[in-house]
PDB file of C-alpha atoms in Angstrom:
ATOM      1  CA  UNK Z1254     122.307 134.381  81.199  1.00  0.00           C
ATOM      2  CA  UNK Z1255     123.641 137.479  79.442  1.00  0.00           C
ATOM      3  CA  UNK Z1256     123.120 140.963  80.767  1.00  0.00           C
ATOM      4  CA  UNK Z1257     122.821 144.138  78.753  1.00  0.00           C
ATOM      5  CA  UNK Z1258     123.743 147.489  80.210  1.00  0.00           C
ATOM      6  CA  UNK Z1259     122.573 150.848  78.935  1.00  0.00           C
ATOM      7  CA  UNK Z1260     124.594 153.535  80.682  1.00  0.00           C
ATOM      8  CA  UNK Z1261     124.071 157.241  80.078  1.00  0.00           C
ATOM      9  CA  UNK Z1262     126.396 159.728  81.786  1.00  0.00           C
ATOM     10  CA  UNK Z1263     125.841 163.480  81.643  1.00  0.00           C
ATOM     11  CA  UNK Z1264     128.499 165.800  83.048  1.00  0.00           C
ATOM     12  CA  UNK Z1265     127.103 169.140  84.196  1.00  0.00           C
ATOM     13  CA  UNK Z1266     129.274 172.169  84.858  1.00  0.00           C
ATOM     14  CA  UNK Z1267     128.094 174.928  87.169  1.00  0.00           C
ATOM     15  CA  UNK Z1268     129.463 178.220  85.830  1.00  0.00           C
ATOM     16  CA  UNK Z1269     129.194 179.907  89.217  1.00  0.00           C
ATOM     17  CA  UNK Z1270     130.766 177.350  91.536  1.00  0.00           C
ATOM     18  CA  UNK Z1271     132.889 175.633  88.849  1.00  0.00           C
ATOM     19  CA  UNK Z1272     131.696 172.280  90.175  1.00  0.00           C
ATOM     20  CA  UNK Z1273     131.428 169.176  87.986  1.00  0.00           C
ATOM     21  CA  UNK Z1274     128.536 166.769  88.640  1.00  0.00           C
ATOM     22  CA  UNK Z1275     127.904 163.385  87.073  1.00  0.00           C
ATOM     23  CA  UNK Z1276     124.362 162.176  86.417  1.00  0.00           C
ATOM     24  CA  UNK Z1277     123.847 158.472  85.661  1.00  0.00           C
ATOM     25  CA  UNK Z1278     120.867 156.579  84.253  1.00  0.00           C
ATOM     26  CA  UNK Z1279     121.140 152.781  84.184  1.00  0.00           C
ATOM     27  CA  UNK Z1280     118.912 150.075  82.716  1.00  0.00           C
ATOM     28  CA  UNK Z1281     119.926 146.442  83.258  1.00  0.00           C
ATOM     29  CA  UNK Z1282     118.191 143.465  81.713  1.00  0.00           C
ATOM     30  CA  UNK Z1283     118.452 139.761  81.018  1.00  0.00           C
ATOM     31  CA  UNK Z1284     115.936 137.049  80.239  1.00  0.00           C
ATOM     32  CA  UNK Z1285     115.015 136.952  83.946  1.00  0.00           C
ATOM     33  CA  UNK Z1286     116.334 140.111  85.650  1.00  0.00           C
ATOM     34  CA  UNK Z1287     115.823 143.839  85.232  1.00  0.00           C
ATOM     35  CA  UNK Z1288     116.817 147.022  87.029  1.00  0.00           C
ATOM     36  CA  UNK Z1289     116.505 150.746  86.393  1.00  0.00           C
ATOM     37  CA  UNK Z1290     117.915 153.617  88.448  1.00  0.00           C
ATOM     38  CA  UNK Z1291     119.120 157.216  88.380  1.00  0.00           C
ATOM     39  CA  UNK Z1292     122.059 158.600  90.338  1.00  0.00           C
ATOM     40  CA  UNK Z1293     124.037 161.769  90.927  1.00  0.00           C
ATOM     41  CA  UNK Z1294     127.685 161.999  92.011  1.00  0.00           C
ATOM     42  CA  UNK Z1295     127.794 158.380  93.111  1.00  0.00           C
ATOM     43  CA  UNK Z1296     124.537 158.525  95.082  1.00  0.00           C
ATOM     44  CA  UNK Z1297     121.307 156.819  94.096  1.00  0.00           C
ATOM     45  CA  UNK Z1298     118.394 159.239  93.562  1.00  0.00           C
ATOM     46  CA  UNK Z1299     115.592 157.002  92.267  1.00  0.00           C
ATOM     47  CA  UNK Z1300     114.919 153.409  91.236  1.00  0.00           C
ATOM     48  CA  UNK Z1301     112.104 151.433  89.670  1.00  0.00           C
ATOM     49  CA  UNK Z1302     110.505 148.763  91.853  1.00  0.00           C
ATOM     50  CA  UNK Z1303     109.227 146.381  89.174  1.00  0.00           C
ATOM     51  CA  UNK Z1304     107.646 144.049  91.728  1.00  0.00           C
ATOM     52  CA  UNK Z1305     105.469 146.826  93.190  1.00  0.00           C
ATOM     53  CA  UNK Z1306     105.054 148.655  89.871  1.00  0.00           C
ATOM     54  CA  UNK Z1307     106.209 152.001  91.273  1.00  0.00           C
ATOM     55  CA  UNK Z1308     109.156 154.373  91.271  1.00  0.00           C
ATOM     56  CA  UNK Z1309     110.937 154.901  94.605  1.00  0.00           C
ATOM     57  CA  UNK Z1310     112.724 158.099  95.602  1.00  0.00           C
ATOM     58  CA  UNK Z1311     115.890 157.668  97.648  1.00  0.00           C
ATOM     59  CA  UNK Z1312     116.867 161.351  97.808  1.00  0.00           C
ATOM     60  CA  UNK Z1313     116.421 163.375 101.034  1.00  0.00           C
ATOM     61  CA  UNK Z1314     113.070 164.994 101.748  1.00  0.00           C
ATOM     62  CA  UNK Z1315     114.476 168.496 101.304  1.00  0.00           C
ATOM     63  CA  UNK Z1316     115.618 167.749  97.717  1.00  0.00           C
ATOM     64  CA  UNK Z1317     113.440 168.535  94.691  1.00  0.00           C
ATOM     65  CA  UNK Z1318     111.871 165.265  93.437  1.00  0.00           C
ATOM     66  CA  UNK Z1319     109.835 166.867  90.641  1.00  0.00           C
ATOM     67  CA  UNK Z1320     111.925 165.381  87.825  1.00  0.00           C
ATOM     68  CA  UNK Z1321     110.984 161.849  88.930  1.00  0.00           C
ATOM     69  CA  UNK Z1322     107.270 162.294  89.597  1.00  0.00           C
ATOM     70  CA  UNK Z1323     105.858 162.235  86.068  1.00  0.00           C
ATOM     71  CA  UNK Z1324     106.347 159.194  83.875  1.00  0.00           C
ATOM     72  CA  UNK Z1325     109.682 158.042  85.315  1.00  0.00           C
ATOM     73  CA  UNK Z1326     108.488 154.524  86.130  1.00  0.00           C
ATOM     74  CA  UNK Z1327     106.670 154.132  82.778  1.00  0.00           C
ATOM     75  CA  UNK Z1328     109.831 155.226  80.957  1.00  0.00           C
ATOM     76  CA  UNK Z1329     111.851 152.652  82.880  1.00  0.00           C
ATOM     77  CA  UNK Z1330     109.471 149.871  81.804  1.00  0.00           C
ATOM     78  CA  UNK Z1331     109.865 150.930  78.168  1.00  0.00           C
ATOM     79  CA  UNK Z1332     113.658 151.234  78.449  1.00  0.00           C
ATOM     80  CA  UNK Z1333     114.029 147.770  79.965  1.00  0.00           C
ATOM     81  CA  UNK Z1334     111.922 146.248  77.166  1.00  0.00           C
ATOM     82  CA  UNK Z1335     114.151 147.982  74.598  1.00  0.00           C
ATOM     83  CA  UNK Z1336     117.157 146.658  76.489  1.00  0.00           C
ATOM     84  CA  UNK Z1337     115.850 143.089  76.194  1.00  0.00           C
ATOM     85  CA  UNK Z1338     115.239 143.494  72.465  1.00  0.00           C
ATOM     86  CA  UNK Z1339     118.739 144.882  71.918  1.00  0.00           C
ATOM     87  CA  UNK Z1340     120.189 142.102  74.045  1.00  0.00           C
ATOM     88  CA  UNK Z1341     118.586 139.400  71.909  1.00  0.00           C
ATOM     89  CA  UNK Z1342     119.766 141.077  68.692  1.00  0.00           C
ATOM     90  CA  UNK Z1343     123.316 141.488  69.981  1.00  0.00           C
ATOM     91  CA  UNK Z1344     123.584 137.871  71.102  1.00  0.00           C
ATOM     92  CA  UNK Z1345     122.284 136.620  67.756  1.00  0.00           C
ATOM     93  CA  UNK Z1346     124.533 138.930  65.731  1.00  0.00           C
ATOM     94  CA  UNK Z1347     127.670 137.918  67.643  1.00  0.00           C
ATOM     95  CA  UNK Z1348     126.944 134.184  67.911  1.00  0.00           C
ATOM     96  CA  UNK Z1349     126.438 134.293  71.667  1.00  0.00           C
ATOM     97  CA  UNK Z1350     129.896 135.721  72.581  1.00  0.00           C
ATOM     98  CA  UNK Z1351     131.674 135.001  75.835  1.00  0.00           C
ATOM     99  CA  UNK Z1352     130.923 137.518  78.548  1.00  0.00           C
ATOM    100  CA  UNK Z1353     133.741 139.722  79.830  1.00  0.00           C
ATOM    101  CA  UNK Z1354     134.223 139.625  83.595  1.00  0.00           C
ATOM    102  CA  UNK Z1355     135.830 141.650  86.389  1.00  0.00           C
ATOM    103  CA  UNK Z1356     136.463 140.031  89.758  1.00  0.00           C
ATOM    104  CA  UNK Z1357     134.883 141.522  92.914  1.00  0.00           C
ATOM    105  CA  UNK Z1358     136.634 142.658  96.052  1.00  0.00           C
ATOM    106  CA  UNK Z1359     134.878 142.623  99.415  1.00  0.00           C
ATOM    107  CA  UNK Z1360     135.197 143.956 102.943  1.00  0.00           C
ATOM    108  CA  UNK Z1361     133.275 143.071 106.111  1.00  0.00           C
ATOM    109  CA  UNK Z1362     132.739 145.375 109.089  1.00  0.00           C
ATOM    110  CA  UNK Z1363     130.205 146.349 111.745  1.00  0.00           C
ATOM    111  CA  UNK Z1364     128.071 149.441 111.269  1.00  0.00           C
ATOM    112  CA  UNK Z1365     128.352 150.532 114.927  1.00  0.00           C
ATOM    113  CA  UNK Z1366     130.851 150.013 117.724  1.00  0.00           C
ATOM    114  CA  UNK Z1367     130.473 146.514 119.098  1.00  0.00           C
ATOM    115  CA  UNK Z1368     128.770 145.983 122.457  1.00  0.00           C
ATOM    116  CA  UNK Z1369     127.900 142.465 123.566  1.00  0.00           C
ATOM    117  CA  UNK Z1370     124.140 141.869 123.598  1.00  0.00           C
ATOM    118  CA  UNK Z1371     123.312 145.091 121.719  1.00  0.00           C
ATOM    119  CA  UNK Z1372     121.695 145.180 118.267  1.00  0.00           C
ATOM    120  CA  UNK Z1373     124.132 145.877 115.461  1.00  0.00           C
ATOM    121  CA  UNK Z1374     124.563 145.404 111.707  1.00  0.00           C
ATOM    122  CA  UNK Z1375     127.293 143.698 109.733  1.00  0.00           C
ATOM    123  CA  UNK Z1376     128.025 145.268 106.349  1.00  0.00           C
ATOM    124  CA  UNK Z1377     129.482 143.260 103.471  1.00  0.00           C
ATOM    125  CA  UNK Z1378     130.659 145.766 100.839  1.00  0.00           C
ATOM    126  CA  UNK Z1379     131.344 144.205  97.431  1.00  0.00           C
ATOM    127  CA  UNK Z1380     132.870 146.294  94.652  1.00  0.00           C
ATOM    128  CA  UNK Z1381     134.519 146.259  91.226  1.00  0.00           C
ATOM    129  CA  UNK Z1382     132.654 143.327  89.643  1.00  0.00           C
ATOM    130  CA  UNK Z1383     131.119 142.723  86.221  1.00  0.00           C
ATOM    131  CA  UNK Z1384     128.684 141.422  85.103  1.00  0.00           C
ATOM    132  CA  UNK Z1385     126.193 142.538  87.793  1.00  0.00           C
ATOM    133  CA  UNK Z1386     125.161 138.996  88.638  1.00  0.00           C
ATOM    134  CA  UNK Z1387     126.515 137.756  91.924  1.00  0.00           C
ATOM    135  CA  UNK Z1388     125.744 135.359  94.758  1.00  0.00           C
ATOM    136  CA  UNK Z1389     126.164 136.368  98.408  1.00  0.00           C
ATOM    137  CA  UNK Z1390     125.474 134.376 101.559  1.00  0.00           C
ATOM    138  CA  UNK Z1391     126.184 134.625 105.288  1.00  0.00           C
ATOM    139  CA  UNK Z1392     127.176 132.180 108.013  1.00  0.00           C
ATOM    140  CA  UNK Z1393     127.284 132.362 111.799  1.00  0.00           C
ATOM    141  CA  UNK Z1394     129.603 129.830 113.429  1.00  0.00           C
ATOM    142  CA  UNK Z1395     129.678 127.881 110.108  1.00  0.00           C
ATOM    143  CA  UNK Z1396     125.848 127.721 109.888  1.00  0.00           C
ATOM    144  CA  UNK Z1397     124.061 129.469 107.017  1.00  0.00           C
ATOM    145  CA  UNK Z1398     122.054 132.552 108.028  1.00  0.00           C
ATOM    146  CA  UNK Z1399     119.110 133.946 106.032  1.00  0.00           C
ATOM    147  CA  UNK Z1400     117.093 135.899 108.607  1.00  0.00           C
ATOM    148  CA  UNK Z1401     117.962 139.567 108.941  1.00  0.00           C
ATOM    149  CA  UNK Z1402     119.794 139.673 105.592  1.00  0.00           C
ATOM    150  CA  UNK Z1403     119.187 142.476 103.079  1.00  0.00           C
ATOM    151  CA  UNK Z1404     120.701 143.548  99.752  1.00  0.00           C
ATOM    152  CA  UNK Z1405     121.115 146.873  98.003  1.00  0.00           C
ATOM    153  CA  UNK Z1406     120.625 147.330  94.270  1.00  0.00           C
ATOM    154  CA  UNK Z1407     123.598 147.129  91.944  1.00  0.00           C
ATOM    155  CA  UNK Z1408     125.215 150.548  91.599  1.00  0.00           C
ATOM    156  CA  UNK Z1409     127.513 151.351  88.634  1.00  0.00           C
ATOM    157  CA  UNK Z1410     131.010 152.795  88.941  1.00  0.00           C
ATOM    158  CA  UNK Z1411     132.682 155.052  86.397  1.00  0.00           C
ATOM    159  CA  UNK Z1412     134.770 152.156  85.017  1.00  0.00           C
ATOM    160  CA  UNK Z1413     131.671 150.092  84.158  1.00  0.00           C
ATOM    161  CA  UNK Z1414     131.887 147.743  87.131  1.00  0.00           C
ATOM    162  CA  UNK Z1415     129.389 147.559  90.002  1.00  0.00           C
ATOM    163  CA  UNK Z1416     128.960 147.835  93.761  1.00  0.00           C
ATOM    164  CA  UNK Z1417     126.625 145.821  95.986  1.00  0.00           C
ATOM    165  CA  UNK Z1418     126.030 145.983  99.738  1.00  0.00           C
ATOM    166  CA  UNK Z1419     124.609 143.163 101.830  1.00  0.00           C
ATOM    167  CA  UNK Z1420     123.650 143.736 105.477  1.00  0.00           C
ATOM    168  CA  UNK Z1421     123.045 141.339 108.334  1.00  0.00           C
ATOM    169  CA  UNK Z1422     121.209 142.410 111.492  1.00  0.00           C
ATOM    170  CA  UNK Z1423     122.694 140.608 114.494  1.00  0.00           C
ATOM    171  CA  UNK Z1424     123.369 140.691 118.233  1.00  0.00           C
ATOM    172  CA  UNK Z1425     127.083 140.155 118.967  1.00  0.00           C
ATOM    173  CA  UNK Z1426     127.926 137.529 121.539  1.00  0.00           C
ATOM    174  CA  UNK Z1427     131.405 136.587 122.686  1.00  0.00           C
ATOM    175  CA  UNK Z1428     132.993 133.863 120.545  1.00  0.00           C
ATOM    176  CA  UNK Z1429     130.669 134.223 117.534  1.00  0.00           C
ATOM    177  CA  UNK Z1430     132.279 134.183 114.083  1.00  0.00           C
ATOM    178  CA  UNK Z1431     130.503 135.498 110.971  1.00  0.00           C
ATOM    179  CA  UNK Z1432     131.396 135.181 107.301  1.00  0.00           C
ATOM    180  CA  UNK Z1433     130.208 136.829 104.097  1.00  0.00           C
ATOM    181  CA  UNK Z1434     130.855 134.721 100.993  1.00  0.00           C
ATOM    182  CA  UNK Z1435     130.702 135.953  97.390  1.00  0.00           C
ATOM    183  CA  UNK Z1436     130.207 133.852  94.263  1.00  0.00           C
ATOM    184  CA  UNK Z1437     130.855 135.371  90.811  1.00  0.00           C
ATOM    185  CA  UNK Z1438     131.581 134.174  87.281  1.00  0.00           C
ATOM    186  CA  UNK Z1439     135.046 135.764  87.388  1.00  0.00           C
ATOM    187  CA  UNK Z1440     136.164 133.819  90.477  1.00  0.00           C
ATOM    188  CA  UNK Z1441     137.854 130.425  90.447  1.00  0.00           C
ATOM    189  CA  UNK Z1442     136.790 129.963  94.059  1.00  0.00           C
ATOM    190  CA  UNK Z1443     134.439 131.733  96.421  1.00  0.00           C
ATOM    191  CA  UNK Z1444     135.560 134.988  98.059  1.00  0.00           C
ATOM    192  CA  UNK Z1445     135.003 134.834 101.832  1.00  0.00           C
ATOM    193  CA  UNK Z1446     135.551 137.478 104.502  1.00  0.00           C
ATOM    194  CA  UNK Z1447     135.460 136.604 108.220  1.00  0.00           C
ATOM    195  CA  UNK Z1448     134.415 138.799 111.161  1.00  0.00           C
ATOM    196  CA  UNK Z1449     135.121 137.749 114.751  1.00  0.00           C
ATOM    197  CA  UNK Z1450     133.178 139.259 117.670  1.00  0.00           C
ATOM    198  CA  UNK Z1451     136.167 138.829 119.984  1.00  0.00           C
ATOM    199  CA  UNK Z1452     138.525 140.713 117.628  1.00  0.00           C
ATOM    200  CA  UNK Z1453     135.965 143.500 117.151  1.00  0.00           C
ATOM    201  CA  UNK Z1454     135.547 144.229 120.854  1.00  0.00           C
ATOM    202  CA  UNK Z1455     137.403 147.311 122.123  1.00  0.00           C
ATOM    203  CA  UNK Z1456     140.717 146.528 123.804  1.00  0.00           C
ATOM    204  CA  UNK Z1457     140.515 147.807 127.386  1.00  0.00           C
ATOM    205  CA  UNK Z1458     144.111 146.822 128.201  1.00  0.00           C
ATOM    206  CA  UNK Z1459     145.866 150.007 126.977  1.00  0.00           C
ATOM    207  CA  UNK Z1460     143.062 152.142 128.422  1.00  0.00           C
ATOM    208  CA  UNK Z1461     143.341 150.475 131.827  1.00  0.00           C
ATOM    209  CA  UNK Z1462     147.133 150.704 131.718  1.00  0.00           C
ATOM    210  CA  UNK Z1463     146.989 154.411 130.948  1.00  0.00           C
ATOM    211  CA  UNK Z1464     144.441 154.896 133.746  1.00  0.00           C
ATOM    212  CA  UNK Z1465     146.670 153.120 136.260  1.00  0.00           C
ATOM    213  CA  UNK Z1466     149.694 155.073 135.072  1.00  0.00           C
ATOM    214  CA  UNK Z1467     147.836 158.363 135.374  1.00  0.00           C
ATOM    215  CA  UNK Z1468     146.630 157.446 138.858  1.00  0.00           C
ATOM    216  CA  UNK Z1469     150.148 156.560 140.030  1.00  0.00           C
ATOM    217  CA  UNK Z1470     151.457 159.792 138.560  1.00  0.00           C
ATOM    218  CA  UNK Z1471     148.857 161.873 140.388  1.00  0.00           C
ATOM    219  CA  UNK Z1472     149.625 160.136 143.669  1.00  0.00           C
ATOM    220  CA  UNK Z1473     153.308 160.934 143.167  1.00  0.00           C
ATOM    221  CA  UNK Z1474     152.520 164.595 142.558  1.00  0.00           C
ATOM    222  CA  UNK Z1475     150.338 164.802 145.687  1.00  0.00           C
ATOM    223  CA  UNK Z1476     152.993 163.123 147.853  1.00  0.00           C
ATOM    224  CA  UNK Z1477     155.612 165.514 146.536  1.00  0.00           C
ATOM    225  CA  UNK Z1478     153.466 168.534 147.343  1.00  0.00           C
ATOM    226  CA  UNK Z1479     152.855 167.236 150.887  1.00  0.00           C
ATOM    227  CA  UNK Z1480     156.576 166.801 151.546  1.00  0.00           C
ATOM    228  CA  UNK Z1481     157.293 170.220 150.030  1.00  0.00           C
ATOM    229  CA  UNK Z1482     154.772 171.870 152.357  1.00  0.00           C
ATOM    230  CA  UNK Z1483     156.136 170.038 155.397  1.00  0.00           C
ATOM    231  CA  UNK Z1484     159.669 171.049 154.482  1.00  0.00           C
ATOM    232  CA  UNK Z1485     158.701 174.722 154.368  1.00  0.00           C
ATOM    233  CA  UNK Z1486     157.049 174.493 157.784  1.00  0.00           C
ATOM    234  CA  UNK Z1487     160.183 172.937 159.301  1.00  0.00           C
ATOM    235  CA  UNK Z1488     162.248 175.863 158.036  1.00  0.00           C
TER     236      UNK Z1488
END
């Protein structure tokens, strides 16, 4: 499956603040997949939900959404169809060329501080890959997990590669081990990151040691003051 990417970048310069902003419009297509989104300065503003047939705003409520209200979704449908046509022509003209690839990197971490028995979220951040076609799956104690798993949309970077975030809702329990595994055309073997509940728990040893040390120090100070007072009385 070959993917075609149409990437439009507009750099805007504010004459007052001398601030440079980057606006991105992306249309992705293949014979089975499609995606369309707009972004600003690395943040997603809007995307087309082709399953629901609507455009979805992802900007804050206080921002001005007027530029995405009229015809944005319809334009995305047209752009993706053009993308598919161009894809077919390009493949035919170049005798189905081999697809260039960039290998992903990944990291795995918890969204919040870990407390046993409390709801939390594991975040698998995958970056720097091309093409934007990737497989991701989770395990808990070597057993595949599908419930509570979600995926972001592909987001483009300035070098033409992509980011993807997968999240897993979970309740940490002592001894549990989680993994996030990535499969991509650029990899000779799967890329797996491991997260251990035990390693993620806060280490109370240094805190307790400092507390004991502080307590002993205070006791020493109090004893010294008592002896000092008694010594003055004796004089």
